[in-house]
Amino acid sequence: MLSISGAIKGVGQGDYYLSLAREDYYLEGGEPLGEWLGEGAKLLGLENQVKGEDLRNLMGGKDKAGNSLVQNVDDPNRRSAFDLTFSADKSVSIIWALSPEKEQ
């Protein structure tokens, strides 16, 4: 299943996503560090691990050096991204949970 929602609006969008990475959920140590992928990242000079300041800039409509990439960079209603969440259907989770360990 795919759920799509708009990223939060306005200033501080990158801070919201960076704070999610500090959550421990079920694992100690929180979320693994992200990596920049794709040609768009290369064109913007973003490579290897995601650094907080680079993510804040990009979510704020700026490049790595802080230069504006969009016309409405300071608009509090600007949405910088869409948040896509992929998850297995509940029936798949139930089948996995009830299956013998050697078949998981």
C-alpha positions as a Python dict, from the first residue, in 0.01 Angstrom:
ca = {
    (1, 'M'): (0, 0, 0),
    (2, 'L'): (116, 351, -74),
    (3, 'S'): (10, 650, 137),
    (4, 'I'): (88, 998, 3),
    (5, 'S'): (71, 1319, 200),
    (6, 'G'): (219, 1663, 157),
    (7, 'A'): (524, 1751, 362),
    (8, 'I'): (465, 2009, 632),
    (9, 'K'): (447, 2368, 513),
    (10, 'G'): (666, 2666, 587),
    (11, 'V'): (995, 2730, 758),
    (12, 'G'): (1153, 2446, 954),
    (13, 'Q'): (1039, 2162, 730),
    (14, 'G'): (1380, 1998, 741),
    (15, 'D'): (1387, 2015, 1122),
    (16, 'Y'): (1067, 1807, 1140),
    (17, 'Y'): (1218, 1524, 935),
    (18, 'L'): (1551, 1539, 1116),
    (19, 'S'): (1373, 1507, 1451),
    (20, 'L'): (1200, 1190, 1327),
    (21, 'A'): (1541, 1032, 1269),
    (22, 'R'): (1619, 1069, 1641),
    (23, 'E'): (1322, 852, 1743),
    (24, 'D'): (1417, 504, 1863),
    (25, 'Y'): (1090, 327, 1782),
    (26, 'Y'): (1172, -43, 1818),
    (27, 'L'): (1547, -21, 1768),
    (28, 'E'): (1807, 131, 1991),
    (29, 'G'): (1997, 404, 1815),
    (30, 'G'): (1717, 546, 1600),
    (31, 'E'): (1690, 551, 1224),
    (32, 'P'): (1989, 476, 998),
    (33, 'L'): (2147, 775, 825),
    (34, 'G'): (2003, 858, 485),
    (35, 'E'): (2195, 872, 158),
    (36, 'W'): (2156, 1106, -137),
    (37, 'L'): (2068, 920, -458),
    (38, 'G'): (1999, 1009, -819),
    (39, 'E'): (2102, 1257, -1082),
    (40, 'G'): (1919, 1547, -915),
    (41, 'A'): (2127, 1503, -601),
    (42, 'K'): (2446, 1495, -809),
    (43, 'L'): (2347, 1813, -992),
    (44, 'L'): (2299, 1984, -655),
    (45, 'G'): (2633, 1857, -523),
    (46, 'L'): (2467, 1626, -270),
    (47, 'E'): (2650, 1297, -230),
    (48, 'N'): (2695, 1020, 26),
    (49, 'Q'): (2526, 1060, 367),
    (50, 'V'): (2256, 1320, 423),
    (51, 'K'): (2379, 1604, 641),
    (52, 'G'): (2126, 1798, 847),
    (53, 'E'): (2216, 2139, 708),
    (54, 'D'): (2191, 2017, 347),
    (55, 'L'): (1846, 1870, 413),
    (56, 'R'): (1729, 2190, 586),
    (57, 'N'): (1848, 2397, 289),
    (58, 'L'): (1686, 2171, 31),
    (59, 'M'): (1354, 2155, 218),
    (60, 'G'): (1374, 2534, 247),
    (61, 'G'): (1412, 2571, -130),
    (62, 'K'): (1785, 2645, -125),
    (63, 'D'): (2095, 2475, -260),
    (64, 'K'): (2392, 2356, -56),
    (65, 'A'): (2539, 2710, -50),
    (66, 'G'): (2210, 2866, 62),
    (67, 'N'): (2115, 3014, -278),
    (68, 'S'): (1744, 3015, -367),
    (69, 'L'): (1627, 2734, -597),
    (70, 'V'): (1262, 2844, -613),
    (71, 'Q'): (1076, 3174, -644),
    (72, 'N'): (867, 3132, -329),
    (73, 'V'): (1150, 3036, -93),
    (74, 'D'): (1013, 3244, 196),
    (75, 'D'): (642, 3168, 144),
    (76, 'P'): (504, 3009, 464),
    (77, 'N'): (252, 2810, 253),
    (78, 'R'): (515, 2654, 26),
    (79, 'R'): (528, 2274, 29),
    (80, 'S'): (869, 2136, -50),
    (81, 'A'): (789, 1769, -97),
    (82, 'F'): (546, 1482, -76),
    (83, 'D'): (580, 1217, 193),
    (84, 'L'): (539, 865, 49),
    (85, 'T'): (498, 570, 286),
    (86, 'F'): (502, 214, 154),
    (87, 'S'): (357, -56, 379),
    (88, 'A'): (243, -415, 345),
    (89, 'D'): (-127, -492, 363),
    (90, 'K'): (-240, -618, 704),
    (91, 'S'): (-307, -967, 563),
    (92, 'V'): (58, -994, 455),
    (93, 'S'): (171, -903, 807),
    (94, 'I'): (-62, -1163, 960),
    (95, 'I'): (58, -1439, 724),
    (96, 'W'): (421, -1351, 805),
    (97, 'A'): (354, -1346, 1181),
    (98, 'L'): (179, -1685, 1174),
    (99, 'S'): (421, -1861, 938),
    (100, 'P'): (691, -2096, 1068),
    (101, 'E'): (1022, -1920, 1138),
    (102, 'K'): (1210, -2113, 866),
    (103, 'E'): (969, -1973, 605),
    (104, 'Q'): (1001, -1608, 706),
}
